[in-house]
Coordinates of C-alpha atoms in Angstrom, one line a residue:
X30 CA -8.1 -8.5 19.0
X31 CA -6.5 -11.9 19.6
X32 CA -2.9 -12.1 18.6
X33 CA -1.1 -14.9 16.8
X34 CA 1.0 -15.3 20.0
X35 CA -2.2 -16.2 21.9
X36 CA -3.4 -18.5 19.1
X37 CA -0.1 -20.4 19.2
X38 CA -0.2 -20.6 22.9
X39 CA -3.6 -22.4 22.7
X40 CA -2.0 -24.8 20.2
X41 CA -2.5 -25.2 16.4
X42 CA -0.8 -28.5 15.8
X43 CA -2.9 -30.6 13.4
X44 CA -5.4 -27.8 12.8
X45 CA -6.1 -26.3 9.4
X46 CA -5.3 -22.5 9.6
X47 CA -6.6 -20.2 6.9
X48 CA -4.1 -17.3 6.5
X49 CA -5.5 -14.3 4.6
X50 CA -2.3 -12.9 3.2
X51 CA -1.6 -10.1 0.7
X52 CA 0.5 -11.7 -2.1
X53 CA -0.6 -9.0 -4.5
X54 CA 2.8 -8.5 -6.0
X55 CA 3.7 -6.8 -9.3
X56 CA 4.4 -9.2 -12.1
X57 CA 6.3 -8.9 -15.5
X58 CA 4.6 -11.9 -17.1
X59 CA 5.3 -14.6 -14.5
X60 CA 8.3 -12.8 -13.0
X61 CA 7.8 -11.1 -9.7
X62 CA 9.4 -7.6 -9.8
X63 CA 8.9 -6.8 -6.1
X64 CA 8.4 -9.6 -3.5
X65 CA 8.1 -7.3 -0.5
X66 CA 4.6 -8.3 0.4
X67 CA 5.5 -12.0 0.3
X68 CA 8.5 -11.4 2.6
X69 CA 6.4 -9.4 5.0
X70 CA 3.9 -12.2 5.6
X71 CA 6.4 -15.1 5.5
X72 CA 7.2 -14.9 9.3
X73 CA 3.6 -15.5 10.2
X74 CA 3.2 -18.5 7.9
X75 CA 6.5 -19.9 9.1
X76 CA 5.5 -19.6 12.8
X77 CA 2.3 -21.5 12.1
X78 CA 4.0 -24.2 10.1
X79 CA 6.7 -24.6 12.8
X80 CA 3.9 -25.1 15.4
X81 CA 2.5 -27.9 13.4
X82 CA -0.4 -26.2 11.7
X83 CA -1.7 -27.2 8.3
X84 CA -1.5 -23.7 6.7
X85 CA -3.8 -22.6 3.8
X86 CA -2.7 -19.3 2.4
X87 CA -5.1 -17.2 0.3
X88 CA -4.8 -13.8 -1.4
X89 CA -6.0 -11.7 -4.3
X90 CA -3.7 -10.5 -7.1
X91 CA -4.7 -7.7 -9.5
X92 CA -8.2 -7.1 -10.6
X93 CA -9.6 -10.1 -12.5
X94 CA -13.3 -9.9 -13.3
X95 CA -14.6 -12.6 -11.0
X96 CA -13.4 -15.4 -13.2
X97 CA -10.1 -17.3 -13.8
X98 CA -7.5 -15.3 -15.7
X99 CA -4.0 -16.8 -16.1
X100 CA -2.5 -13.3 -16.1
X101 CA -3.4 -13.0 -12.5
X102 CA -2.5 -16.5 -11.2
X103 CA -0.9 -16.7 -7.8
X104 CA 1.4 -19.6 -9.0
X105 CA 4.5 -17.3 -9.1
X106 CA 3.8 -16.0 -5.6
X107 CA 3.4 -19.6 -4.3
X108 CA 6.7 -20.6 -5.8
X109 CA 8.4 -17.6 -4.2
X110 CA 6.9 -18.3 -0.8
X111 CA 8.3 -21.8 -1.0
X112 CA 11.7 -20.4 -1.7
X113 CA 11.5 -18.1 1.3
X114 CA 10.2 -20.8 3.6
X115 CA 12.8 -23.3 2.3
X116 CA 10.1 -25.9 1.9
X117 CA 7.7 -27.1 -0.8
X118 CA 4.4 -25.2 -1.0
X119 CA 1.5 -27.0 -2.6
X120 CA -0.6 -25.0 -5.0
X121 CA -4.3 -25.4 -5.7
X122 CA -5.5 -24.4 -9.2
X123 CA -8.8 -23.1 -7.8
X124 CA -10.0 -21.5 -4.5
X125 CA -12.9 -23.6 -3.2
X126 CA -13.2 -26.3 -5.9
X127 CA -11.9 -29.8 -6.3
X128 CA -8.2 -28.8 -6.5
X129 CA -8.4 -26.8 -3.3
X130 CA -10.2 -29.5 -1.3
X131 CA -7.8 -32.1 -2.5
X132 CA -4.7 -30.1 -1.8
X133 CA -5.9 -29.1 1.7
X134 CA -6.9 -32.7 2.5
X135 CA -3.4 -33.9 1.7
X136 CA -1.6 -31.4 3.9
X137 CA 0.4 -32.9 6.8
X138 CA 1.2 -31.1 10.0
X139 CA 3.6 -28.2 9.3
X140 CA 2.9 -28.1 5.6
X141 CA 1.7 -25.1 3.6
X142 CA -0.5 -24.7 0.6
X143 CA -1.5 -21.6 -1.5
X144 CA -5.0 -21.6 -3.2
X145 CA -5.6 -19.7 -6.4
X146 CA -6.5 -16.0 -6.6
X147 CA -9.6 -15.3 -4.4
X148 CA -10.9 -12.8 -7.0
X149 CA -11.3 -15.5 -9.6
X150 CA -14.6 -16.0 -7.6
X151 CA -17.3 -13.3 -8.0
X152 CA -18.4 -13.8 -4.4
X153 CA -15.1 -12.4 -3.0
X154 CA -15.7 -8.8 -4.0
X155 CA -19.5 -8.8 -4.3
X156 CA -21.4 -6.0 -2.8
X157 CA -24.3 -8.4 -2.1
X158 CA -24.0 -9.7 1.4
X159 CA -25.6 -13.0 0.6
X160 CA -23.4 -13.7 -2.3
X161 CA -20.3 -12.7 -0.4
X162 CA -21.4 -14.7 2.6
X163 CA -22.0 -17.8 0.5
X164 CA -18.4 -17.7 -0.8
X165 CA -17.2 -17.2 2.8
X166 CA -19.1 -20.3 3.8
X167 CA -17.2 -22.3 1.1
X168 CA -13.9 -20.9 2.3
X169 CA -14.7 -21.7 5.9
X170 CA -15.2 -25.4 5.0
X171 CA -11.4 -25.6 4.2
X172 CA -10.2 -24.5 7.7
X173 CA -10.6 -24.7 11.5
X174 CA -9.0 -21.3 12.3
X175 CA -8.5 -18.0 10.6
X176 CA -5.5 -15.6 10.8
X177 CA -5.8 -12.2 9.2
X178 CA -2.5 -11.0 8.0
X179 CA -3.2 -9.3 4.7
X180 CA -2.9 -5.7 5.8
X181 CA -3.0 -4.4 2.2
X182 CA -6.6 -5.6 1.9
X183 CA -8.1 -4.7 5.3
X184 CA -9.8 -1.7 3.9
X185 CA -11.9 -3.9 1.6
X186 CA -15.2 -5.4 2.7
X187 CA -14.5 -8.7 0.9
X188 CA -15.5 -12.2 1.8
X189 CA -12.1 -13.4 2.8
X190 CA -11.3 -10.2 4.8
X191 CA -14.6 -9.3 6.4
X192 CA -17.1 -12.3 6.3
X193 CA -14.8 -15.3 6.9
X194 CA -13.5 -14.2 10.3
X195 CA -17.1 -14.3 11.6
X196 CA -17.3 -18.0 10.7
X197 CA -14.1 -19.2 12.3
X198 CA -12.1 -18.6 15.5
X199 CA -9.8 -15.8 14.5
X200 CA -6.6 -13.9 15.3
X201 CA -4.5 -11.1 13.9
X202 CA -1.2 -12.1 12.3
X203 CA 2.2 -10.6 13.1
X204 CA 2.2 -8.3 10.1
X205 CA -1.2 -6.7 10.9
X206 CA -0.1 -6.2 14.6
X207 CA 3.0 -4.5 13.4
X208 CA 1.2 -2.3 10.9
X209 CA -1.4 -1.2 13.3
X210 CA 1.2 -0.4 16.0
X211 CA 3.1 1.8 13.6
X212 CA 0.0 3.7 12.4
X213 CA -0.9 4.4 16.0
X214 CA 2.4 6.3 16.3
X215 CA 1.1 8.5 13.5
X216 CA -2.3 9.1 15.1
X217 CA -2.2 8.7 18.9
X218 CA 1.4 9.1 20.0
X219 CA 2.9 11.6 17.5
X220 CA 6.4 13.0 18.1
X221 CA 6.7 16.5 16.6
X222 CA 7.5 18.1 14.2
X223 CA 5.2 15.8 12.2
X224 CA 5.8 16.0 8.4
X225 CA 3.7 14.3 5.8
X226 CA 4.8 13.8 2.2
X227 CA 2.1 13.0 -0.3
X228 CA 2.6 12.2 -4.0
X229 CA 1.2 9.9 -6.7
X230 CA -1.0 10.7 -9.6
X231 CA -4.4 11.7 -8.4
X232 CA -5.2 14.4 -5.8
X233 CA -8.6 12.8 -5.4
X234 CA -7.0 9.8 -3.9
X235 CA -5.5 11.9 -1.1
X236 CA -8.2 14.4 -0.3
X237 CA -9.5 12.5 2.7
X238 CA -6.1 12.1 4.3
X239 CA -5.2 15.7 3.7
X240 CA -8.5 16.8 5.3
X241 CA -7.8 14.7 8.3
X242 CA -4.1 15.6 8.6
X243 CA -4.7 19.3 8.4
X244 CA -5.5 19.1 12.1
X245 CA -2.7 16.8 13.0
X246 CA 0.4 17.4 10.9
X247 CA 2.8 20.3 11.2
X248 CA 4.0 20.2 7.5
X249 CA 2.5 18.7 4.4
X250 CA 4.7 18.4 1.3
X251 CA 3.1 17.7 -2.1
X252 CA 4.7 16.1 -5.1
X253 CA 3.9 13.7 -8.0
X254 CA 1.1 14.2 -10.5
X255 CA -1.2 15.5 -7.9
X256 CA 1.0 18.6 -7.4
X257 CA -0.1 20.1 -10.6
X258 CA -3.7 20.4 -9.5
X259 CA -2.4 22.4 -6.5
X260 CA -0.2 24.6 -8.7
X261 CA -3.2 25.2 -11.0
X262 CA -5.3 26.1 -7.9
X263 CA -2.8 28.8 -7.2
X264 CA -3.3 30.2 -10.6
X265 CA -0.2 28.9 -12.3
X266 CA 0.0 27.6 -15.9
X267 CA 0.8 23.9 -15.9
X268 CA 1.0 23.1 -19.6
X269 CA -0.2 19.5 -20.3
X270 CA 0.6 18.3 -16.8
X271 CA -1.9 15.9 -15.1
X272 CA -4.8 18.0 -13.8
X273 CA -8.0 17.1 -11.9
X274 CA -9.9 20.3 -12.6
X275 CA -12.9 19.3 -10.6
X276 CA -10.8 19.1 -7.5
X277 CA -9.5 22.6 -7.7
X278 CA -12.2 24.1 -5.3
X279 CA -11.4 21.4 -2.7
X280 CA -7.6 22.1 -3.0
X281 CA -8.1 25.8 -2.7
X282 CA -10.1 25.2 0.5
X283 CA -7.4 23.1 2.0
X284 CA -4.7 25.6 1.1
X285 CA -6.8 28.3 2.9
X286 CA -7.4 26.0 5.9
X287 CA -3.7 25.3 6.2
X288 CA -2.9 29.0 6.3
X289 CA -5.6 29.6 8.9
X290 CA -4.5 26.7 11.1
X291 CA -0.7 27.3 10.8
X292 CA 0.0 24.0 9.0
X293 CA 2.9 24.6 6.6
X294 CA 1.8 23.5 3.1
X295 CA 4.8 23.1 0.8
X296 CA 4.5 22.9 -3.0
X297 CA 7.2 22.4 -5.7
X298 CA 9.2 25.4 -6.6
X299 CA 10.7 23.8 -9.8
X300 CA 9.7 20.8 -11.9
X301 CA 11.2 18.6 -14.6
X302 CA 9.2 18.8 -17.8
X303 CA 9.0 17.1 -21.2
X304 CA 6.9 17.2 -24.3
X305 CA 5.6 13.7 -23.8
X306 CA 5.4 10.9 -21.3
X307 CA 8.6 8.8 -21.2
X308 CA 8.8 5.2 -22.5
X309 CA 8.8 3.1 -19.4
X310 CA 9.5 -0.1 -21.2
X311 CA 12.7 0.9 -23.0
X312 CA 13.6 3.6 -20.5
X313 CA 15.2 5.5 -23.4
X314 CA 16.7 8.9 -22.5
X315 CA 14.1 11.7 -22.5
X316 CA 14.5 15.3 -23.6
X317 CA 13.6 17.1 -20.4
X318 CA 14.2 20.5 -18.8
X319 CA 13.9 22.0 -15.4
X320 CA 11.6 25.1 -15.1
X321 CA 10.1 27.1 -12.3
X322 CA 6.9 25.7 -11.0
X323 CA 5.0 28.8 -12.0
X324 CA 6.5 28.9 -15.5
X325 CA 5.6 25.5 -17.1
X326 CA 5.5 26.1 -20.8
X327 CA 2.5 25.3 -22.9
X328 CA 2.9 21.9 -24.5
X329 CA 5.1 20.6 -21.7
X330 CA 4.1 18.3 -18.8
X331 CA 5.6 18.0 -15.4
X332 CA 7.1 14.6 -14.7
X333 CA 9.1 15.1 -11.5
X334 CA 9.8 17.7 -8.8
X335 CA 13.0 19.6 -9.7
X336 CA 16.4 19.6 -7.9
X337 CA 15.6 22.8 -5.9
X338 CA 12.4 21.3 -4.7
X339 CA 14.3 18.1 -3.7
X340 CA 16.6 20.2 -1.6
X341 CA 13.7 22.2 -0.1
X342 CA 11.8 19.1 0.9
X343 CA 14.9 17.5 2.4
X344 CA 15.3 20.7 4.6
X345 CA 11.7 20.4 5.7
X346 CA 12.2 16.8 6.7
X347 CA 15.6 17.2 8.4
X348 CA 14.3 18.1 11.9
X349 CA 11.0 16.1 11.7
X350 CA 10.6 13.6 14.5
X351 CA 7.8 11.8 12.6
X352 CA 7.4 11.4 8.9
X353 CA 4.8 9.7 6.8
X354 CA 5.4 9.4 3.1
X355 CA 2.8 8.1 0.6
X356 CA 3.3 8.5 -3.2
X357 CA 6.3 9.1 -5.4
X358 CA 7.4 12.5 -6.4
X359 CA 7.5 11.8 -10.2
X360 CA 7.6 9.0 -12.7
X361 CA 10.3 7.2 -10.7
X362 CA 10.1 4.1 -13.0
X363 CA 12.1 6.1 -15.6
X364 CA 15.7 7.1 -14.5
X365 CA 15.3 10.6 -15.9
X366 CA 12.4 11.3 -13.5
X367 CA 13.4 9.4 -10.4
X368 CA 15.6 12.0 -8.7
X369 CA 12.7 13.7 -6.8
X370 CA 11.6 10.5 -5.3
X371 CA 15.2 9.6 -4.6
X372 CA 15.7 12.9 -2.8
X373 CA 12.7 12.3 -0.5
X374 CA 13.8 8.7 0.2
X375 CA 17.4 9.9 1.0
X376 CA 16.0 12.6 3.3
X377 CA 14.1 10.0 5.3
X378 CA 17.2 7.9 5.5
X379 CA 19.2 10.8 6.8
X380 CA 16.6 11.9 9.3
X381 CA 16.9 10.9 12.9
X382 CA 13.1 10.8 13.2
X383 CA 10.7 7.9 12.9
X384 CA 9.8 7.4 9.2
X385 CA 7.0 5.4 7.7
X386 CA 6.8 4.7 4.0
X387 CA 3.1 4.2 3.3
X388 CA 3.1 1.2 0.9
X389 CA 2.1 1.0 -2.7
X390 CA 4.3 2.8 -5.2
X391 CA 6.3 4.4 -2.4
X392 CA 7.4 1.1 -1.1
X393 CA 8.2 -0.1 -4.6
X394 CA 10.2 3.0 -5.3
X395 CA 12.4 2.6 -2.3
X396 CA 13.3 -0.9 -3.4
X397 CA 13.6 0.0 -7.1
X398 CA 16.0 2.8 -6.3
X399 CA 18.2 0.5 -4.2
X400 CA 17.6 1.8 -0.7
X401 CA 18.1 -0.5 2.3
X402 CA 14.7 -1.1 3.8
X403 CA 16.2 -1.2 7.2
X404 CA 17.1 2.5 6.9
X405 CA 13.5 3.4 7.3
X406 CA 11.4 3.1 10.4
X407 CA 8.8 1.1 8.7
X408 CA 7.7 0.2 5.1
X409 CA 4.0 -0.5 5.0
X410 CA 2.5 -3.3 2.8
X411 CA -0.7 -1.4 2.3
X412 CA -0.9 2.1 0.7
X413 CA -4.7 2.3 0.5
X414 CA -5.2 0.8 3.9
X415 CA -2.6 3.1 5.5
X416 CA -4.3 6.2 4.0
X417 CA -7.8 5.1 5.2
X418 CA -6.5 4.4 8.7
X419 CA -5.0 7.9 8.8
X420 CA -8.3 9.3 7.6
X421 CA -9.9 7.9 10.7
X422 CA -12.0 5.4 8.9
X423 CA -13.1 2.0 10.3
X424 CA -11.3 -0.7 8.3
X425 CA -13.6 -3.7 7.7
X426 CA -10.7 -6.2 8.0
X427 CA -9.6 -4.9 11.3
X428 CA -13.1 -4.6 12.7
X429 CA -13.7 -8.3 11.8
X430 CA -10.7 -9.4 13.9
X431 CA -12.0 -7.7 17.0
X432 CA -13.5 -10.1 19.6

């Protein structure tokens, strides 16, 4: 896999360089609420611009239906990128149309442009190879070179991620190189004890990584909405808590395998419950109570791990030399249900081991709760990509960058 260092050594001055970034940031209207992904790719873009490249940045944002939708415009991301670069960033109002061609043609050496959301074009995400390839052909006409640096999208077989690198000389950007290097520390060169913390809403999203890690991790700690399927699998009543009943047999099998292989599987011992889901817009105080994990009352739903569980999980992470965390412990967006997530984050900060926050909501939670990002070993920009890498899957976007 060619690196950006090698590309720069060959010379990029005057060349049009297509950078597949991940600018898929959360928005409140047109206001960016977490710019972490833009800040993560900014160094690659800056290096190319400083070397005299004419940089064309492309990304997806959200899940538009293959047609333009103002709610998913990349305009706010382009503006924020310009602020971080300290230079004007041109913005094309389409991806491969008249605006994109005009904006790219007007770029001078060292200038940067962002084209509109890739997913406004049906060919970007098409499962039909010919349709996807035709869109990649159009993208290729805009550039001379390709740099893949959108780690959050490398697990997608999309035109700009998988097909376009085959049409242009290509290299991996600095962010992808960093992400892959970190993930190798979780798979090929693990320092033990190795603890994994998994949360989030759906257990089905994590089954593959649990299956793979049962042979690699020393401890697996479970929280978030997915914890209640595990508690139900142990025969506990869970009230109206989130449940994926069809996943109970798989969960029971994993609990059995963990016991047989000596992997410590840790579940909540207490939870914070309420009668209804909290209002995340107003963040009005909620009427909640802490109960034992095996005594959730009927009509109540679990919304966070409890304080005793927070202390338990901190103790399980204290001596870990490697920690991977993906998924919040509760509804961290509401202050009444953020303490479990805060406890895990603080435990990683206090740990002397190497900690990786696996992107997505976990990364957002760290920033929302006010933690210093530098206190963690690494904060990934790609939750889904990180999980699939740890499952041992081949990621299309990485495979496409191999020579």
